[in-house]
mmCIF file of C-alpha atoms in Angstrom:
data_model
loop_
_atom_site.group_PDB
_atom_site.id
_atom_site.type_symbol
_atom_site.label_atom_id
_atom_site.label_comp_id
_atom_site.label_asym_id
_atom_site.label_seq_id
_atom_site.Cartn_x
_atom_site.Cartn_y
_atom_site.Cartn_z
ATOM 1 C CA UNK A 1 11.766 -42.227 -35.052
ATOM 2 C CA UNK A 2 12.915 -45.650 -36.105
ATOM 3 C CA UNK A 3 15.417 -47.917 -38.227
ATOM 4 C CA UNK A 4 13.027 -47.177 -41.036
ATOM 5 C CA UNK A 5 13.208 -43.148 -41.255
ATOM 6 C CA UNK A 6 16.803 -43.331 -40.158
ATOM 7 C CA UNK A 7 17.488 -45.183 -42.963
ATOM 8 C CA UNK A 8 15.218 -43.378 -45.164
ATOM 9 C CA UNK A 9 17.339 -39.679 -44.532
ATOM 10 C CA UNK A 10 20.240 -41.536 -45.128
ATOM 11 C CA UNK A 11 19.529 -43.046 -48.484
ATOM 12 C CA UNK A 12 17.935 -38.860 -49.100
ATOM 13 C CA UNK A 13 21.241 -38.034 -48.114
ATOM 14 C CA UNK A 14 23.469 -39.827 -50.065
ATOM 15 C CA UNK A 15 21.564 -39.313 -52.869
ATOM 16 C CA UNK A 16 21.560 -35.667 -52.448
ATOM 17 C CA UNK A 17 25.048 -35.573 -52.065
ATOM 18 C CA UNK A 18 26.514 -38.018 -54.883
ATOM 19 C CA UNK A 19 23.646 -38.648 -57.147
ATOM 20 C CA UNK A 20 21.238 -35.828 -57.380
ATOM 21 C CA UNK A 21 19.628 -36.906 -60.422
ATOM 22 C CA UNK A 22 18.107 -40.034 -58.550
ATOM 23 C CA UNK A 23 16.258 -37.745 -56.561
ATOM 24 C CA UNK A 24 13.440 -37.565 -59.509
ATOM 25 C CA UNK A 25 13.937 -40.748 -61.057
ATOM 26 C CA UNK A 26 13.449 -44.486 -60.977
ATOM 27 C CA UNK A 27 16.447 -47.066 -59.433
ATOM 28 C CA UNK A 28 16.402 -50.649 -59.002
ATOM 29 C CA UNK A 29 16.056 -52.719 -55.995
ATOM 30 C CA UNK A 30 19.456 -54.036 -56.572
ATOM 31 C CA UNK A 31 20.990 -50.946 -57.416
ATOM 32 C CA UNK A 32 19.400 -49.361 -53.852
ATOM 33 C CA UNK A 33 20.994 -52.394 -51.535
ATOM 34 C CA UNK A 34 23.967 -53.091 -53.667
ATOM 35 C CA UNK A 35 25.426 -49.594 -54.461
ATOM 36 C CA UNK A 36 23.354 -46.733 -52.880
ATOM 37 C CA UNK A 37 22.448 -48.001 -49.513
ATOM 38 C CA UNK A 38 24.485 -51.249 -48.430
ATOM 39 C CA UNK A 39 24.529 -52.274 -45.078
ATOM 40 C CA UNK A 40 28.677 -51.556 -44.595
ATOM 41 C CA UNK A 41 27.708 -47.941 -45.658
ATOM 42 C CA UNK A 42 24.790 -47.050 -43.733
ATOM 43 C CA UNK A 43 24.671 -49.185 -40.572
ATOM 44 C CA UNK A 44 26.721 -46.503 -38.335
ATOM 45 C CA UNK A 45 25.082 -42.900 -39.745
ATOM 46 C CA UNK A 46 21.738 -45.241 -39.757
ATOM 47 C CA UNK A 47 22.289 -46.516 -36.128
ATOM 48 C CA UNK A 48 21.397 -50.237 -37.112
ATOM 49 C CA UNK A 49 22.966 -52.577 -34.698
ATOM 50 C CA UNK A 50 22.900 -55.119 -37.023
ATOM 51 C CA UNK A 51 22.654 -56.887 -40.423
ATOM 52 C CA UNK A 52 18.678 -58.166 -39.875
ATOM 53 C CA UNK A 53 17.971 -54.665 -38.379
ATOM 54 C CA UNK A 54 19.122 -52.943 -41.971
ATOM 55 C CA UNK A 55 16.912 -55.719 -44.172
ATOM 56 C CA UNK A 56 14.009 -55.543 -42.462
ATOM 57 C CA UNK A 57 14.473 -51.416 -42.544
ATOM 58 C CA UNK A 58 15.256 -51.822 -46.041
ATOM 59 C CA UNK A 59 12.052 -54.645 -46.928
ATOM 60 C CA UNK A 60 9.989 -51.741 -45.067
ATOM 61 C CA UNK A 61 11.306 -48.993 -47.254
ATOM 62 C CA UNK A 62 10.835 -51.125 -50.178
ATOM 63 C CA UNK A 63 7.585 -51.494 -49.659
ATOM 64 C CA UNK A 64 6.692 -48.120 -49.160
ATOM 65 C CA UNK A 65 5.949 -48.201 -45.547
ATOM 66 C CA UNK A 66 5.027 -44.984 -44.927
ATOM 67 C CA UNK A 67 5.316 -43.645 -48.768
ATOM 68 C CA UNK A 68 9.017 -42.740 -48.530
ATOM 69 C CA UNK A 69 9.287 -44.750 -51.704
ATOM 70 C CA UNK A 70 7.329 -45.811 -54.153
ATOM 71 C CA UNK A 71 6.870 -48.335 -56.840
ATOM 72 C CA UNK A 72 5.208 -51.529 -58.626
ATOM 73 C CA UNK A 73 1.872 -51.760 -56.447
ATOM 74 C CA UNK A 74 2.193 -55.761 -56.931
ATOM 75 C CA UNK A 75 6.058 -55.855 -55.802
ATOM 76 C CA UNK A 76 5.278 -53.906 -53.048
ATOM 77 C CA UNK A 77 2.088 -55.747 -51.981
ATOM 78 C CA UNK A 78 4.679 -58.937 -51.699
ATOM 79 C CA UNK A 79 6.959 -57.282 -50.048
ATOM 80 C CA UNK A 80 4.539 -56.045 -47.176
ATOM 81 C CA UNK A 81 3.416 -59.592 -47.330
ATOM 82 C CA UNK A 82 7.110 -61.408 -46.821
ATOM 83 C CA UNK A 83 7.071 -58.614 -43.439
ATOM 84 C CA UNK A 84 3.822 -59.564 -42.117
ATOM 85 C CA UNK A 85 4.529 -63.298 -42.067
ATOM 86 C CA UNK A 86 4.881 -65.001 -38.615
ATOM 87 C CA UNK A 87 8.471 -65.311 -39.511
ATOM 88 C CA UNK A 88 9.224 -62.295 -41.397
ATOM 89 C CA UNK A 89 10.556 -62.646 -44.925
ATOM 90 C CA UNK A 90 13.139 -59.741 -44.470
ATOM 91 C CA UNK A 91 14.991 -60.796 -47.436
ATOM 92 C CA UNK A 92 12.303 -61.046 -50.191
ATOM 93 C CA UNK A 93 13.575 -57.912 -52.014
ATOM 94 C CA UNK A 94 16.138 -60.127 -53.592
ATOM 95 C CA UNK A 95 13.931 -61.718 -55.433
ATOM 96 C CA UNK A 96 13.250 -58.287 -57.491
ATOM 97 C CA UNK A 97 16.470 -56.840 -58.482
ATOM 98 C CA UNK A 98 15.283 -55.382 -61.703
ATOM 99 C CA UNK A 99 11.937 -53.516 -59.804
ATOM 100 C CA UNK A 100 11.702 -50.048 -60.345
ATOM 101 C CA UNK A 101 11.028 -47.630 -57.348
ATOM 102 C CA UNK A 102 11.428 -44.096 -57.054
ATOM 103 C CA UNK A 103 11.411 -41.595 -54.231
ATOM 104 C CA UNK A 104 8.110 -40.059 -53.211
ATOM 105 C CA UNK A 105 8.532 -36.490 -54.846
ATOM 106 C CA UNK A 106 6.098 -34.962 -51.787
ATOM 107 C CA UNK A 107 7.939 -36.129 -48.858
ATOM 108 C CA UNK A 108 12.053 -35.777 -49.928
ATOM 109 C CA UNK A 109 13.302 -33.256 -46.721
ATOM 110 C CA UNK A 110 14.523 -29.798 -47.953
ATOM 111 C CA UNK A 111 18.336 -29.331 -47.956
ATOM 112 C CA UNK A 112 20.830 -28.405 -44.984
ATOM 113 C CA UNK A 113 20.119 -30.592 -41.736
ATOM 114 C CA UNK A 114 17.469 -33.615 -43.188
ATOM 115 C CA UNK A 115 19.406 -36.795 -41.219
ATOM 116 C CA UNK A 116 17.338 -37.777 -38.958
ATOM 117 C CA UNK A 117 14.910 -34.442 -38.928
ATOM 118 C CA UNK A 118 10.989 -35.978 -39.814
ATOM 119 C CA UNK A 119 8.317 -33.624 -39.969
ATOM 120 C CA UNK A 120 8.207 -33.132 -35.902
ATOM 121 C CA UNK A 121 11.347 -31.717 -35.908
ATOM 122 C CA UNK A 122 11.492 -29.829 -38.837
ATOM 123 C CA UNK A 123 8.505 -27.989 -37.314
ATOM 124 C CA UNK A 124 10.832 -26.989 -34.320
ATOM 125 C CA UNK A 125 13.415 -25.286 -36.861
ATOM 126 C CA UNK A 126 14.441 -22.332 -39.529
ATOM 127 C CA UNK A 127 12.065 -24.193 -41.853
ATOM 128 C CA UNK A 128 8.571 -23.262 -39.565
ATOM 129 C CA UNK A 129 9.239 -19.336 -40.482
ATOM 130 C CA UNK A 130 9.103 -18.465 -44.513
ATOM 131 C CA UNK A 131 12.078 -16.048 -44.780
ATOM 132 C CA UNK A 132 11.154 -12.399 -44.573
ATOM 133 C CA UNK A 133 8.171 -13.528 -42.129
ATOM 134 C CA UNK A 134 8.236 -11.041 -39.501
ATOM 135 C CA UNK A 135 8.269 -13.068 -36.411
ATOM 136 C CA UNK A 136 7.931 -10.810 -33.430
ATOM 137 C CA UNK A 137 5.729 -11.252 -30.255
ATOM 138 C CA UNK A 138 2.183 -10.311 -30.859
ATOM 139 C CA UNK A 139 1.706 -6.818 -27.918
ATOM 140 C CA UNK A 140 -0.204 -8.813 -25.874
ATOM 141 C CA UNK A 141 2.204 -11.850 -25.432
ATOM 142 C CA UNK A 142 5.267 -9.688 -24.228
ATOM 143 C CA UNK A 143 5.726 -9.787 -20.558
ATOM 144 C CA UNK A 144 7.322 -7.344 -18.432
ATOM 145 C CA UNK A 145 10.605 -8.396 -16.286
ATOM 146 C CA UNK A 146 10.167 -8.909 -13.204
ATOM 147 C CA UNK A 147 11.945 -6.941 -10.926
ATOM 148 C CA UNK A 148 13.556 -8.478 -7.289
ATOM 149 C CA UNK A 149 16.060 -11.184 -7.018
ATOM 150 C CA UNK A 150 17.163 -13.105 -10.419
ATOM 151 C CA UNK A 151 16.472 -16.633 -10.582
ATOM 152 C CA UNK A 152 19.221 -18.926 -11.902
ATOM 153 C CA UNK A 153 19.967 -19.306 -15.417
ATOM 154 C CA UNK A 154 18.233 -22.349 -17.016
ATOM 155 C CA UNK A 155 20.917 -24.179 -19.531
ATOM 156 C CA UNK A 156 19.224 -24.496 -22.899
ATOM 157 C CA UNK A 157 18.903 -28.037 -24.442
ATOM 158 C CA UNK A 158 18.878 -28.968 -27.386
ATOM 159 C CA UNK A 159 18.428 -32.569 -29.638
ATOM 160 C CA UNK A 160 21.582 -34.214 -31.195
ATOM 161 C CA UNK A 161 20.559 -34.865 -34.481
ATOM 162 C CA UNK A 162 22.017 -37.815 -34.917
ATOM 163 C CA UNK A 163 21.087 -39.976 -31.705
ATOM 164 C CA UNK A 164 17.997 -37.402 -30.717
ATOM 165 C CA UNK A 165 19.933 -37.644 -27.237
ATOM 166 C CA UNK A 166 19.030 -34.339 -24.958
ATOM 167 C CA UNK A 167 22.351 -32.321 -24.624
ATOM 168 C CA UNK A 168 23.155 -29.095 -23.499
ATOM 169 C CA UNK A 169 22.845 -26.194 -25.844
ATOM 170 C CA UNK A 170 26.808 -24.876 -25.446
ATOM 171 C CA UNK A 171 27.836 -28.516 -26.212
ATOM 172 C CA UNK A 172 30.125 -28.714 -29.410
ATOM 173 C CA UNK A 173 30.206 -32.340 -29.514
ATOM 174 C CA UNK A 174 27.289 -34.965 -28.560
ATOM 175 C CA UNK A 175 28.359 -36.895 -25.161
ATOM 176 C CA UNK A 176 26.775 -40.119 -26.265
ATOM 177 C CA UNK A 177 27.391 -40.480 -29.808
ATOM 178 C CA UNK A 178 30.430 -37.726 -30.780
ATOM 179 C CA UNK A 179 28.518 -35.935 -33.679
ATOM 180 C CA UNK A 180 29.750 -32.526 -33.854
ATOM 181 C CA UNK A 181 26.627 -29.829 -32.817
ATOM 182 C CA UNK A 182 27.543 -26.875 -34.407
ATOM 183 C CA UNK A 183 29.415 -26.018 -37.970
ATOM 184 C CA UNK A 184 32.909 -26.517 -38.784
ATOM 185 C CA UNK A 185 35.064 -25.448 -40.673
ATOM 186 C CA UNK A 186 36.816 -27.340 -44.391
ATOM 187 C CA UNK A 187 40.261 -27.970 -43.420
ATOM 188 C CA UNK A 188 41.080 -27.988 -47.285
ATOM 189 C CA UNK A 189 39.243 -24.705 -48.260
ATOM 190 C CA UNK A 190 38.015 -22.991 -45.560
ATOM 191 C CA UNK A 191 34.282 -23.729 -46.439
ATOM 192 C CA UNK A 192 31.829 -23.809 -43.693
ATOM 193 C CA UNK A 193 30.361 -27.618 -43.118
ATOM 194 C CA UNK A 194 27.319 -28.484 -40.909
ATOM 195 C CA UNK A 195 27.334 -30.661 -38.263
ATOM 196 C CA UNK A 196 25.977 -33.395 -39.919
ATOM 197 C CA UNK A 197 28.170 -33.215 -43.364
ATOM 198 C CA UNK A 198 30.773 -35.910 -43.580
ATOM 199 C CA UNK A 199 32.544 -33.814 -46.629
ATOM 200 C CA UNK A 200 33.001 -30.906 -47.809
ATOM 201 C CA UNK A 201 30.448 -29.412 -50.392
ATOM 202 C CA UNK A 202 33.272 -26.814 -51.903
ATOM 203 C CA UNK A 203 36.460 -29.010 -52.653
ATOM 204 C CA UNK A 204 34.572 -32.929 -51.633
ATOM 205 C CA UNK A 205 37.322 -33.159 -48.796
ATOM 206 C CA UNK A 206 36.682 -35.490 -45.656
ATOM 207 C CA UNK A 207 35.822 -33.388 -42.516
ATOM 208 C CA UNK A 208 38.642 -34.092 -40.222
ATOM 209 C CA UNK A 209 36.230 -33.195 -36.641
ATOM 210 C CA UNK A 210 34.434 -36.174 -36.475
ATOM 211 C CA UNK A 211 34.317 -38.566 -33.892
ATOM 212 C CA UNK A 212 36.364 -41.152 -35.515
ATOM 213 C CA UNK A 213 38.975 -38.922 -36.107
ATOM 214 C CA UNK A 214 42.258 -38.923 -34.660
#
């Protein structure tokens, strides 16, 4: 995973969360790096260390590196062509604020934990098993315990999903970047908020367990 599909479950994120309707329909350039996605907003959830790190992220999702987005064929094909340059053009988006793109219908991430979760690690979660699937060992795979002196206890690990850092699985709180492993709960309402939420989807409160909080 990179700056690019950081950036690009971010923007899914935000729209998700405070403009739903953008989901299925066409923005402009300038209204993605001026109001939905500006570097003050995303660089910390995004994990860009810095301002040339977020426009070449944002040239590439412009672009439609990887078909997160898509759009004019001929604005993109600049775009791609500013990146590829010996000196990258990271800043040629400007010169389309009034472009059309649109997210690519076929890849937006189901809801509940999509920062930072591509396909990889989606496969690893709830959404591998349709509900109702019955999921139980096949006869054959079950194995019989083995009898004698217990070995130790393995801790489970598991991923942060913010940083993708390994951390133990009883860990509340990430070690190296503070995100908050398992749900909380709405200090307003009650409501229960997952890990990654930054407010409340009940009452639109600020979760008050982050790791900037006092």
């Amino acid at each position: 995973m990179d700056d690019l599909d950081r950036l690009y479950y971010e923007f899914v994120e935000i729209l998700r969360r405070e403009r739903p309707s953008a989901l299925s329909e066409p923005m402009t350039v300038l209204e993605v790096h001026d109001e939905l996605i500006p570097y003050r907003r995303v660089r910390n959830p995004a994990g860009l260390r810095s301002n040339d790190d977020y426009e070449l992220a944002l040239s590439r999702l412009l672009a439609g590196e990887r078909s997160y987005v898509l759009g004019d064929s001929s604005v993109q094909d600049e775009l791609r062509a500013g990146i590829e340059e010996k000196l990258p053009d990271i800043r040629r988006y400007r010169a389309f604020p009034d472009a059309r793109v649109w997210l690519n219908a076929a890849l937006i991430p189901p809801p509940g934990h999509i920062r930072y979760a591509p396909p990889e690690l989606r496969d690893r979660s709830e959404w591998r098993d349709p509900p109702g699937q019955d999921v139980s060992p096949h006869p054959d795979d079950e194995v019989e315990p083995e009898t004698g002196a217990a070995e130790a206890p393995i801790d489970a690990v598991q991923n942060c999903p913010a940083c993708q850092a390994e951390v133990p699985g009883r860990a509340t709180y990430c070690p190296f970047c503070g995100v908050r492993l398992v749900p909380g709960a709405c200090q307003s309402c009650g409501a229960v908020l997952e890990p990654v939420w930054h407010f409340c989807p009940e009452c639109g409160a600020a979760r008050a367990d982050g790791p900037d909080s006092a």
